[in-house]
Protein backbone atom coordinates (compact mmCIF):
# COMPACT_ATOMS: atom_id res chain seq x y z
CA UNK A 1 0.00 0.00 0.00
CA UNK A 2 1.52 3.24 -1.00
CA UNK A 3 -0.77 5.34 -3.12
CA UNK A 4 -4.26 6.62 -3.52
CA UNK A 5 -7.34 5.29 -1.83
CA UNK A 6 -5.63 2.82 0.51
CA UNK A 7 -3.18 5.38 1.85
CA UNK A 8 -5.86 8.02 2.32
CA UNK A 9 -8.17 5.52 4.00
CA UNK A 10 -5.47 4.34 6.42
CA UNK A 11 -4.60 7.93 7.33
CA UNK A 12 -8.23 8.88 7.92
CA UNK A 13 -9.05 5.77 9.97
CA UNK A 14 -6.04 6.39 12.22
CA UNK A 15 -6.97 10.08 12.58
CA UNK A 16 -10.43 8.96 13.68
CA UNK A 17 -8.92 6.70 16.36
CA UNK A 18 -8.89 3.31 14.63
CA UNK A 19 -6.06 0.83 14.95
CA UNK A 20 -4.96 0.06 11.40
CA UNK A 21 -3.09 -2.79 9.69
CA UNK A 22 -1.83 -1.97 6.22
CA UNK A 23 -0.78 -4.58 3.69
CA UNK A 24 2.16 -4.23 1.32
CA UNK A 25 3.33 -6.60 -1.38
CA UNK A 26 7.08 -5.99 -1.48
CA UNK A 27 8.08 -2.40 -0.70
CA UNK A 28 8.87 -2.42 3.02
CA UNK A 29 10.52 1.00 2.80
CA UNK A 30 7.33 2.58 1.45
CA UNK A 31 5.20 0.77 4.04
CA UNK A 32 7.50 1.93 6.86
CA UNK A 33 7.26 5.53 5.64
CA UNK A 34 3.48 5.32 5.72
CA UNK A 35 3.51 3.83 9.22
CA UNK A 36 5.73 6.68 10.43
CA UNK A 37 3.64 9.28 8.58
CA UNK A 38 0.45 8.12 10.24
CA UNK A 39 1.41 7.09 13.78
CA UNK A 40 3.49 4.09 14.81
CA UNK A 41 1.13 3.49 17.74
CA UNK A 42 -1.96 3.38 15.51
CA UNK A 43 -0.77 1.47 12.43
CA UNK A 44 1.51 -1.39 11.48
CA UNK A 45 2.33 -3.11 8.19
CA UNK A 46 2.07 -6.75 7.12
CA UNK A 47 3.69 -8.16 3.98
CA UNK A 48 1.47 -10.42 1.90
CA UNK A 49 0.52 -11.08 -1.71
CA UNK A 50 -3.04 -9.77 -1.93
CA UNK A 51 -3.54 -11.95 -5.00
CA UNK A 52 -3.00 -15.10 -2.93
CA UNK A 53 -5.91 -16.42 -0.89
CA UNK A 54 -3.54 -18.14 1.56
CA UNK A 55 -1.58 -14.90 2.09
CA UNK A 56 -4.80 -12.96 2.61
CA UNK A 57 -5.89 -15.43 5.29
CA UNK A 58 -2.53 -15.25 7.08
CA UNK A 59 -2.76 -11.45 7.46
CA UNK A 60 -5.18 -11.95 10.35
CA UNK A 61 -2.62 -13.67 12.60
CA UNK A 62 -0.16 -10.77 12.97
CA UNK A 63 -3.07 -8.36 13.32
CA UNK A 64 -4.50 -10.32 16.25
CA UNK A 65 -1.00 -10.67 17.78
CA UNK A 66 -0.44 -6.92 17.48
CA UNK A 67 -3.83 -5.62 18.61
CA UNK A 68 -5.49 -8.56 20.30
CA UNK A 69 -8.95 -9.57 19.16
CA UNK A 70 -10.02 -7.07 16.49
CA UNK A 71 -13.28 -5.47 17.47
CA UNK A 72 -14.60 -4.63 14.99
CA UNK A 73 -12.54 -5.91 12.09
CA UNK A 74 -13.32 -3.74 9.11
CA UNK A 75 -11.58 -4.85 5.93
CA UNK A 76 -11.14 -2.12 3.35
CA UNK A 77 -10.66 -3.88 0.02
CA UNK A 78 -8.71 -1.75 -2.42
CA UNK A 79 -5.94 -3.91 -3.91
CA UNK A 80 -5.57 -3.54 -7.64
CA UNK A 81 -2.98 -2.97 -10.34
CA UNK A 82 -2.91 -2.02 -14.00
CA UNK A 83 0.75 -1.88 -15.04
CA UNK A 84 0.23 -2.63 -18.75
CA UNK A 85 0.51 0.31 -21.09
CA UNK A 86 -0.32 -1.36 -24.41
CA UNK A 87 -2.75 -4.24 -24.71
CA UNK A 88 -1.66 -4.93 -28.29
CA UNK A 89 1.79 -6.06 -27.17
CA UNK A 90 0.79 -7.61 -23.84
CA UNK A 91 1.41 -11.29 -23.27
CA UNK A 92 -0.44 -13.70 -21.03
CA UNK A 93 2.50 -13.44 -18.61
CA UNK A 94 1.83 -9.68 -18.35
CA UNK A 95 -1.89 -10.12 -17.95
CA UNK A 96 -2.02 -12.98 -15.38
CA UNK A 97 -0.73 -11.02 -12.34
CA UNK A 98 -3.26 -8.26 -13.03
CA UNK A 99 -6.19 -10.67 -13.16
CA UNK A 100 -4.91 -12.56 -10.10
CA UNK A 101 -4.67 -9.50 -7.86
CA UNK A 102 -7.67 -7.61 -9.18
CA UNK A 103 -10.03 -10.59 -8.85
CA UNK A 104 -8.70 -12.31 -5.71
CA UNK A 105 -7.27 -9.40 -3.76
CA UNK A 106 -9.15 -7.72 -0.97
Tab-separated table of C-alpha atoms in Angstrom:
chain	number	residue	atom	x	y	z
A	1	UNK	CA	0.000	0.000	0.000
A	2	UNK	CA	1.525	3.245	-1.000
A	3	UNK	CA	-0.773	5.336	-3.116
A	4	UNK	CA	-4.255	6.624	-3.524
A	5	UNK	CA	-7.337	5.295	-1.834
A	6	UNK	CA	-5.628	2.822	0.508
A	7	UNK	CA	-3.177	5.378	1.853
A	8	UNK	CA	-5.859	8.024	2.317
A	9	UNK	CA	-8.172	5.521	3.999
A	10	UNK	CA	-5.471	4.344	6.418
A	11	UNK	CA	-4.605	7.929	7.328
A	12	UNK	CA	-8.230	8.884	7.923
A	13	UNK	CA	-9.050	5.773	9.969
A	14	UNK	CA	-6.044	6.385	12.221
A	15	UNK	CA	-6.971	10.077	12.583
A	16	UNK	CA	-10.427	8.957	13.681
A	17	UNK	CA	-8.918	6.704	16.359
A	18	UNK	CA	-8.889	3.314	14.628
A	19	UNK	CA	-6.055	0.828	14.952
A	20	UNK	CA	-4.958	0.057	11.401
A	21	UNK	CA	-3.091	-2.792	9.690
A	22	UNK	CA	-1.828	-1.973	6.219
A	23	UNK	CA	-0.777	-4.580	3.690
A	24	UNK	CA	2.157	-4.226	1.325
A	25	UNK	CA	3.330	-6.599	-1.383
A	26	UNK	CA	7.077	-5.988	-1.482
A	27	UNK	CA	8.081	-2.401	-0.699
A	28	UNK	CA	8.871	-2.421	3.024
A	29	UNK	CA	10.522	1.005	2.799
A	30	UNK	CA	7.334	2.580	1.447
A	31	UNK	CA	5.198	0.769	4.036
A	32	UNK	CA	7.495	1.925	6.861
A	33	UNK	CA	7.258	5.528	5.636
A	34	UNK	CA	3.479	5.322	5.715
A	35	UNK	CA	3.507	3.827	9.221
A	36	UNK	CA	5.726	6.680	10.429
A	37	UNK	CA	3.643	9.277	8.581
A	38	UNK	CA	0.446	8.115	10.242
A	39	UNK	CA	1.411	7.089	13.785
A	40	UNK	CA	3.488	4.092	14.813
A	41	UNK	CA	1.133	3.494	17.739
A	42	UNK	CA	-1.960	3.378	15.507
A	43	UNK	CA	-0.775	1.466	12.434
A	44	UNK	CA	1.509	-1.389	11.475
A	45	UNK	CA	2.334	-3.111	8.188
A	46	UNK	CA	2.069	-6.754	7.124
A	47	UNK	CA	3.695	-8.164	3.983
A	48	UNK	CA	1.467	-10.424	1.898
A	49	UNK	CA	0.516	-11.082	-1.711
A	50	UNK	CA	-3.040	-9.767	-1.931
A	51	UNK	CA	-3.544	-11.952	-4.999
A	52	UNK	CA	-3.001	-15.101	-2.933
A	53	UNK	CA	-5.909	-16.415	-0.892
A	54	UNK	CA	-3.544	-18.142	1.564
A	55	UNK	CA	-1.578	-14.901	2.088
A	56	UNK	CA	-4.803	-12.959	2.611
A	57	UNK	CA	-5.894	-15.431	5.286
A	58	UNK	CA	-2.527	-15.250	7.078
A	59	UNK	CA	-2.765	-11.452	7.455
A	60	UNK	CA	-5.179	-11.947	10.345
A	61	UNK	CA	-2.619	-13.671	12.604
A	62	UNK	CA	-0.158	-10.768	12.970
A	63	UNK	CA	-3.074	-8.364	13.317
A	64	UNK	CA	-4.496	-10.321	16.254
A	65	UNK	CA	-0.995	-10.674	17.776
A	66	UNK	CA	-0.439	-6.924	17.475
A	67	UNK	CA	-3.827	-5.621	18.613
A	68	UNK	CA	-5.493	-8.562	20.300
A	69	UNK	CA	-8.948	-9.572	19.160
A	70	UNK	CA	-10.018	-7.074	16.492
A	71	UNK	CA	-13.284	-5.466	17.470
A	72	UNK	CA	-14.597	-4.634	14.992
A	73	UNK	CA	-12.538	-5.914	12.090
A	74	UNK	CA	-13.324	-3.736	9.110
A	75	UNK	CA	-11.583	-4.848	5.929
A	76	UNK	CA	-11.138	-2.116	3.348
A	77	UNK	CA	-10.658	-3.882	0.019
A	78	UNK	CA	-8.707	-1.754	-2.422
A	79	UNK	CA	-5.943	-3.906	-3.915
A	80	UNK	CA	-5.565	-3.539	-7.643
A	81	UNK	CA	-2.976	-2.967	-10.335
A	82	UNK	CA	-2.909	-2.017	-14.001
A	83	UNK	CA	0.753	-1.878	-15.044
A	84	UNK	CA	0.231	-2.632	-18.752
A	85	UNK	CA	0.506	0.306	-21.091
A	86	UNK	CA	-0.324	-1.361	-24.409
A	87	UNK	CA	-2.753	-4.241	-24.708
A	88	UNK	CA	-1.659	-4.928	-28.290
A	89	UNK	CA	1.785	-6.057	-27.174
A	90	UNK	CA	0.790	-7.614	-23.842
A	91	UNK	CA	1.410	-11.292	-23.270
A	92	UNK	CA	-0.443	-13.696	-21.030
A	93	UNK	CA	2.500	-13.436	-18.614
A	94	UNK	CA	1.833	-9.684	-18.354
A	95	UNK	CA	-1.893	-10.125	-17.950
A	96	UNK	CA	-2.024	-12.977	-15.383
A	97	UNK	CA	-0.731	-11.016	-12.339
A	98	UNK	CA	-3.263	-8.257	-13.031
A	99	UNK	CA	-6.191	-10.669	-13.161
A	100	UNK	CA	-4.911	-12.563	-10.104
A	101	UNK	CA	-4.672	-9.500	-7.864
A	102	UNK	CA	-7.675	-7.611	-9.184
A	103	UNK	CA	-10.025	-10.592	-8.853
A	104	UNK	CA	-8.695	-12.313	-5.714
A	105	UNK	CA	-7.273	-9.398	-3.763
A	106	UNK	CA	-9.152	-7.724	-0.972
